[in-house]
mmCIF file of N, CA, C and O in Angstrom:
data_model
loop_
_atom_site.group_PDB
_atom_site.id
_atom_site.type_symbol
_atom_site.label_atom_id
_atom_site.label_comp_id
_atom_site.label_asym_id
_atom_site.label_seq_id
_atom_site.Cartn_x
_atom_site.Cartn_y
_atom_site.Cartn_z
ATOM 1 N N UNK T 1 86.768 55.374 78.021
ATOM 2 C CA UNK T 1 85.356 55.698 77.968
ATOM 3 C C UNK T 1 84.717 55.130 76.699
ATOM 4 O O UNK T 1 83.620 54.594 76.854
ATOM 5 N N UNK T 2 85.257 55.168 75.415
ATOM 6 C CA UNK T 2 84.782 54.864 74.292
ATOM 7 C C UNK T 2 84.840 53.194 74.196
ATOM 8 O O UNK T 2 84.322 52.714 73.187
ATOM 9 N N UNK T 3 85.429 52.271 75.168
ATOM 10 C CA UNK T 3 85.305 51.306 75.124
ATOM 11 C C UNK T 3 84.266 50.656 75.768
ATOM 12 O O UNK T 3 83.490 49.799 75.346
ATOM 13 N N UNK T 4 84.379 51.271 77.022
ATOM 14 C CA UNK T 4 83.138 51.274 77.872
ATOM 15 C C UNK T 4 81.384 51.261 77.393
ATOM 16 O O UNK T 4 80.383 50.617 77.709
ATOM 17 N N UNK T 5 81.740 52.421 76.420
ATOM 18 C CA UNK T 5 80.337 52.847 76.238
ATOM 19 C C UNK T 5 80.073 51.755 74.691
ATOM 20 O O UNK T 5 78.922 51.463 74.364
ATOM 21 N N UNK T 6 81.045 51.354 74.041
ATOM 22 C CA UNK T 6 80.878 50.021 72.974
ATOM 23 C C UNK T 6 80.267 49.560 73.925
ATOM 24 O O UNK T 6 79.119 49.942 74.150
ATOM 25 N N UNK T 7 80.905 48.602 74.735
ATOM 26 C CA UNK T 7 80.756 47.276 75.606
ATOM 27 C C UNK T 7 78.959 47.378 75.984
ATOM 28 O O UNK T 7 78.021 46.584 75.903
ATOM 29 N N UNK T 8 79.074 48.420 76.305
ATOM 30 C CA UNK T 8 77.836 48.790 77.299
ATOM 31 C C UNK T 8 76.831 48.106 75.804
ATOM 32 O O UNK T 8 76.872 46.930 75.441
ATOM 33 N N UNK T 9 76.121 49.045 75.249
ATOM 34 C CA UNK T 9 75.822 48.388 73.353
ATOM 35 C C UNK T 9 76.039 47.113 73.278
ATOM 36 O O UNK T 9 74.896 46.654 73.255
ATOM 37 N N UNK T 10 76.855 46.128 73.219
ATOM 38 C CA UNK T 10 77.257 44.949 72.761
ATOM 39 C C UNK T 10 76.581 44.262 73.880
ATOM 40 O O UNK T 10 76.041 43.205 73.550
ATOM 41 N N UNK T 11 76.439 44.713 75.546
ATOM 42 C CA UNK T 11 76.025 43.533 76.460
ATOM 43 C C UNK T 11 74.524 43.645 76.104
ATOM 44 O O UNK T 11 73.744 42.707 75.937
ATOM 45 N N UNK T 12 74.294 44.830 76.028
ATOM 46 C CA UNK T 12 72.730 45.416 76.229
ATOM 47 C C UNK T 12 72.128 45.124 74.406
ATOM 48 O O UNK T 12 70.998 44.640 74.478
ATOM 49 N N UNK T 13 72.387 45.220 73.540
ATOM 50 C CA UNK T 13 71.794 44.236 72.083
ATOM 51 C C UNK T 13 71.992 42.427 72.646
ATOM 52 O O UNK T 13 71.132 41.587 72.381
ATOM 53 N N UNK T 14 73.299 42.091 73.453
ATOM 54 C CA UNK T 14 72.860 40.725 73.389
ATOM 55 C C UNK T 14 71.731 40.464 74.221
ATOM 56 O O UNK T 14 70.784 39.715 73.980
ATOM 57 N N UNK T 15 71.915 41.083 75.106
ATOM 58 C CA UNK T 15 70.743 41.144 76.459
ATOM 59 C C UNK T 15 69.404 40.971 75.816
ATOM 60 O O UNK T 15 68.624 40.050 76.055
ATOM 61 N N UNK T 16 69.224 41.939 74.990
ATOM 62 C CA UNK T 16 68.141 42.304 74.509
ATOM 63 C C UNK T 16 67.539 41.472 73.797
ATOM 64 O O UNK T 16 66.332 41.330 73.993
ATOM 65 N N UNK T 17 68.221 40.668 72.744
ATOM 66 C CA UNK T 17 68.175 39.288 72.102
ATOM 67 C C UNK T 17 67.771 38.378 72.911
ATOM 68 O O UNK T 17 66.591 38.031 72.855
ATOM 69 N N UNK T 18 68.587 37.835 73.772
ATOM 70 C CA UNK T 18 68.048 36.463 74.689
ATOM 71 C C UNK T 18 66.764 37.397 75.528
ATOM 72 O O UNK T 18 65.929 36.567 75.888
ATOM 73 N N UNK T 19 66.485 38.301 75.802
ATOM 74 C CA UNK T 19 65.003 38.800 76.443
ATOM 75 C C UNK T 19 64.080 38.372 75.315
ATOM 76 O O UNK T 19 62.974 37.904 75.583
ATOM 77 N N UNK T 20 64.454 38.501 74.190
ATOM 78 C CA UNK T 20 62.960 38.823 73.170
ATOM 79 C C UNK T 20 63.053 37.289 72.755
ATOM 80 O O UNK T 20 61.938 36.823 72.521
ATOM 81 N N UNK T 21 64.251 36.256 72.584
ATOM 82 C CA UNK T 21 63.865 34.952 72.352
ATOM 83 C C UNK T 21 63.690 33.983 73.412
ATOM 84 O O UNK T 21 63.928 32.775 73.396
ATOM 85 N N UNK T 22 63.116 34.909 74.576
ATOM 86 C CA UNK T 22 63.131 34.019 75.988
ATOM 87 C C UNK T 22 63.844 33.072 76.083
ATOM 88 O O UNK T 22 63.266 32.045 76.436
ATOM 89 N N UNK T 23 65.422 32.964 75.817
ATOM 90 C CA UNK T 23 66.117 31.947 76.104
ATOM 91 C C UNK T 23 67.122 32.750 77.554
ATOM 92 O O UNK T 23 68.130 33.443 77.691
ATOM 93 N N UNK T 24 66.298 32.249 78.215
ATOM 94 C CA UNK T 24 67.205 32.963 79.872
ATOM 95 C C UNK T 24 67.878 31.464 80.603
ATOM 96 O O UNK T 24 67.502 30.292 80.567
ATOM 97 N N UNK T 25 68.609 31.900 81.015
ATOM 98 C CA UNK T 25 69.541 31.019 81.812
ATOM 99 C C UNK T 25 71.023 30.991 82.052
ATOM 100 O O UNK T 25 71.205 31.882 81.222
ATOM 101 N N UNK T 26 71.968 30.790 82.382
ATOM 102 C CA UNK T 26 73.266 31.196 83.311
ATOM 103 C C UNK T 26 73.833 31.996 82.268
ATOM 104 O O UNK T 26 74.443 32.802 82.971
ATOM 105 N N UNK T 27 74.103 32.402 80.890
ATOM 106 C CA UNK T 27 74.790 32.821 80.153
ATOM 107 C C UNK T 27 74.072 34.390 80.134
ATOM 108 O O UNK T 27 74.677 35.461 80.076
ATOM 109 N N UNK T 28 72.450 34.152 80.208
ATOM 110 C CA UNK T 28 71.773 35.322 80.349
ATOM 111 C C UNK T 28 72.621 36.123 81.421
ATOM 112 O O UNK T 28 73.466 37.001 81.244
ATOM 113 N N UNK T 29 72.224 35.654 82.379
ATOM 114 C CA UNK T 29 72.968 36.032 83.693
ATOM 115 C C UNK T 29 74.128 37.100 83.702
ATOM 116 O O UNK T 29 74.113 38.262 84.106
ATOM 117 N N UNK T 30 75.156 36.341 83.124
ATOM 118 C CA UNK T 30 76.220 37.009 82.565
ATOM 119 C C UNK T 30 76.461 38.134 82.195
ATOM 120 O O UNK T 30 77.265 38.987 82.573
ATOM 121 N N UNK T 31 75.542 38.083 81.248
ATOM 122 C CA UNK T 31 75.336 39.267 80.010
ATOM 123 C C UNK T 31 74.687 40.914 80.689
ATOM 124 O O UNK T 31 74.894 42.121 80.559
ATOM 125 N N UNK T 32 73.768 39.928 81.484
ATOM 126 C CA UNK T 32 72.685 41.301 82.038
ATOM 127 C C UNK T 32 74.052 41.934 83.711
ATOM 128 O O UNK T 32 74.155 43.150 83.875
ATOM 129 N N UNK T 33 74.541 41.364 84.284
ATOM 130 C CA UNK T 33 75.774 41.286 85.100
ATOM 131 C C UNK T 33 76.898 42.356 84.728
ATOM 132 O O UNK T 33 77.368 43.302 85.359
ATOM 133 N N UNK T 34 77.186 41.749 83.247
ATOM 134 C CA UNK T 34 78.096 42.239 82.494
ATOM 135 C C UNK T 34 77.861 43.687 81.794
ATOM 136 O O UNK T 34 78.708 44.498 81.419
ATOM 137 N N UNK T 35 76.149 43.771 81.723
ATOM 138 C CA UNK T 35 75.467 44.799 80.914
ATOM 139 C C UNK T 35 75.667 46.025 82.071
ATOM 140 O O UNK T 35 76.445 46.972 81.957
ATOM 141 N N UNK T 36 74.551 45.699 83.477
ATOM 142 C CA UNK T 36 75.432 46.514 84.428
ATOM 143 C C UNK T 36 76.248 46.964 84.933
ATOM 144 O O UNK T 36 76.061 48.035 85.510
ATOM 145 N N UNK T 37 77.298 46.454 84.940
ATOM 146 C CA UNK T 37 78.851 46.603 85.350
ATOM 147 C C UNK T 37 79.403 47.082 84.529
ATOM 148 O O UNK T 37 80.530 47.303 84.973
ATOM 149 N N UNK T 38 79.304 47.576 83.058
ATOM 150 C CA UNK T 38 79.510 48.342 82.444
ATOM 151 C C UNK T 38 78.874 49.599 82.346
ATOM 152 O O UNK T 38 79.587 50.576 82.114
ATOM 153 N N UNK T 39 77.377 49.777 82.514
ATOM 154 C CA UNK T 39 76.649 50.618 82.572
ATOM 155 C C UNK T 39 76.969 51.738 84.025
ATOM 156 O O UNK T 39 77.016 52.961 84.158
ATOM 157 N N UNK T 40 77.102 50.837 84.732
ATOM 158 C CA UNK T 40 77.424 52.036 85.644
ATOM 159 C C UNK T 40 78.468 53.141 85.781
ATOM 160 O O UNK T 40 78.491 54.228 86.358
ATOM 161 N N UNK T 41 79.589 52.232 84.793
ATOM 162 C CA UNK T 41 80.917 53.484 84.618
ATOM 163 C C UNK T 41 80.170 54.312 83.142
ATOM 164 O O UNK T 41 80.947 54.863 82.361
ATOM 165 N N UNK T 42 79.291 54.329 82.975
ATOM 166 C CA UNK T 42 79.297 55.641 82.022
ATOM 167 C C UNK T 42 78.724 56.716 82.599
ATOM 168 O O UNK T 42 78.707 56.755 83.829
ATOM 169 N N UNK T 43 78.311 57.486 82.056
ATOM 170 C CA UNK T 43 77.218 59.025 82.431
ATOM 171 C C UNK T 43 76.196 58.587 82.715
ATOM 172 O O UNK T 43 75.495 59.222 83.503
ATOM 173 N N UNK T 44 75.808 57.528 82.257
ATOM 174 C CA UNK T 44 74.212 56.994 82.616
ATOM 175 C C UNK T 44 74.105 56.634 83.943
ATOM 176 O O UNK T 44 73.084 56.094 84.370
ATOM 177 N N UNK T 45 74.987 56.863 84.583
ATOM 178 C CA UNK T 45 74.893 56.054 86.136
ATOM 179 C C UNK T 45 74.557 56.962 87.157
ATOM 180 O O UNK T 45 74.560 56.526 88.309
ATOM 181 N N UNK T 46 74.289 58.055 86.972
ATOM 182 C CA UNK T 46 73.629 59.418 87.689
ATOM 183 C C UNK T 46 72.458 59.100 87.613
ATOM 184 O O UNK T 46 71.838 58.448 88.453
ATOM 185 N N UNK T 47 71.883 59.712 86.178
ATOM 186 C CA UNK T 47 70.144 59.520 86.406
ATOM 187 C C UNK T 47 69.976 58.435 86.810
ATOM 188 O O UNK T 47 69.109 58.695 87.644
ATOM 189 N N UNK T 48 70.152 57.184 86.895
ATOM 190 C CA UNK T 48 69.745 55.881 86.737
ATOM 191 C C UNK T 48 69.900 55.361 87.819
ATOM 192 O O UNK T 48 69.398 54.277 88.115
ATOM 193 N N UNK T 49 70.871 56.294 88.847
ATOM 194 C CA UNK T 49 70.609 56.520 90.277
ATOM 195 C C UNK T 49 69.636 57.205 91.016
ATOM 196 O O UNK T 49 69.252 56.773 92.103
ATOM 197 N N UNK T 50 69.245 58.146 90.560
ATOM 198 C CA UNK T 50 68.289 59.375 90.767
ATOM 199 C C UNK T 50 67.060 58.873 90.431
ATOM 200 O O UNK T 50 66.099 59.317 91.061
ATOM 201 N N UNK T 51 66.832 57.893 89.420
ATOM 202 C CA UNK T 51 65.525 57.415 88.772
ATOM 203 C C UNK T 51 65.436 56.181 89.899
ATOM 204 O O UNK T 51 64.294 56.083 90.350
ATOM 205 N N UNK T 52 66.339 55.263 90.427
ATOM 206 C CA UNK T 52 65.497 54.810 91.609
ATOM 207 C C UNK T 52 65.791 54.946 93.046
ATOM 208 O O UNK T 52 65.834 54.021 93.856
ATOM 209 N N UNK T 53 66.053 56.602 93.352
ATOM 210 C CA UNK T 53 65.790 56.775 94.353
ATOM 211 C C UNK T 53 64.579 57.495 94.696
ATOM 212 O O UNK T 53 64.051 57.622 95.801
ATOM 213 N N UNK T 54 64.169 58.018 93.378
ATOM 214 C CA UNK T 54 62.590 58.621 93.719
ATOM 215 C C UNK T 54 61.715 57.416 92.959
ATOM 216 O O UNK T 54 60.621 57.954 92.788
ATOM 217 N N UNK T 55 61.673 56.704 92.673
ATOM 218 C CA UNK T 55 60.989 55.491 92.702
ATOM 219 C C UNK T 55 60.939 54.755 93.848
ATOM 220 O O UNK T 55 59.865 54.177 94.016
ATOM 221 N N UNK T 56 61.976 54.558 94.896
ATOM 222 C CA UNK T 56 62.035 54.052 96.259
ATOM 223 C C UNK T 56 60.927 55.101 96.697
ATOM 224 O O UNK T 56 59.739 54.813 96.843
ATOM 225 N N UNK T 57 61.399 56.167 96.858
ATOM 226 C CA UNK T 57 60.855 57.707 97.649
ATOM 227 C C UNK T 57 59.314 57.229 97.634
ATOM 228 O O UNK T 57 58.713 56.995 98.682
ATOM 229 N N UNK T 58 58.573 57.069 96.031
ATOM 230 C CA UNK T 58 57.281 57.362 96.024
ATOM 231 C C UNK T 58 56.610 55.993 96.272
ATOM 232 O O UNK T 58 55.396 56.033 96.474
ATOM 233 N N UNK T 59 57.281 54.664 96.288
ATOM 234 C CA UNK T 59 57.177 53.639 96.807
ATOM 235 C C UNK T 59 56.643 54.150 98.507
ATOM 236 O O UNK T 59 55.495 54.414 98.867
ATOM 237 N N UNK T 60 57.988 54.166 99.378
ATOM 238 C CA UNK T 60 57.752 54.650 100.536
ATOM 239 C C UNK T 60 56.586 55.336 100.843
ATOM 240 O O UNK T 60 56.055 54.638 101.706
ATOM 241 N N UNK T 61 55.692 56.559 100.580
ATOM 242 C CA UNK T 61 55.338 57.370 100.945
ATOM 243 C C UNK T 61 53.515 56.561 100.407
ATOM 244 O O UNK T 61 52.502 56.922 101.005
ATOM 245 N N UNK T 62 53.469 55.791 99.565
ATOM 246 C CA UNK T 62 52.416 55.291 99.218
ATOM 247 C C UNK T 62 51.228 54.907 100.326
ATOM 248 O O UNK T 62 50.171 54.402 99.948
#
C-alpha cells in the first residue's frame, strides 16, 4: 500500500508538470495511464467511483 500510494504522488506531480508545461504527447500518455492504474488500487477509488456515477446520473436526467 505504501508503495502504491508513493507511486500514485510521483505519476500525478509528473503528470501535473507536463499539464502545466503543455508538453503532451506519448510519454504524457504513459504517465496519466500509469497515474490511473495506480490510483485505482488505493482508497481513492471508491469516491472517485461514486463521483462519476452521479455525474453520469445528473448528466442523464438533464
Amino acid at each position: 500500500m505504501a508503495v502504491t500510494v508513493s507511486l500514485v504522488a510521483l505519476f500525478g506531480l509528473v503528470l501535473f508538470f507536463l499539464l502545466r508545461s503543455k508538453s503532451l504527447g506519448y510519454g504524457s500518455a504513459f504517465v496519466a495511464a500509469g497515474f490511473g492504474f495506480f490510483l485505482a488500487s488505493t482508497g481513492a477509488s471508491g469516491p472517485i467511483n461514486q463521483l462519476a456515477t452521479a455525474v453520469i446520473d445528473a448528466v442523464g436526467n438533464l
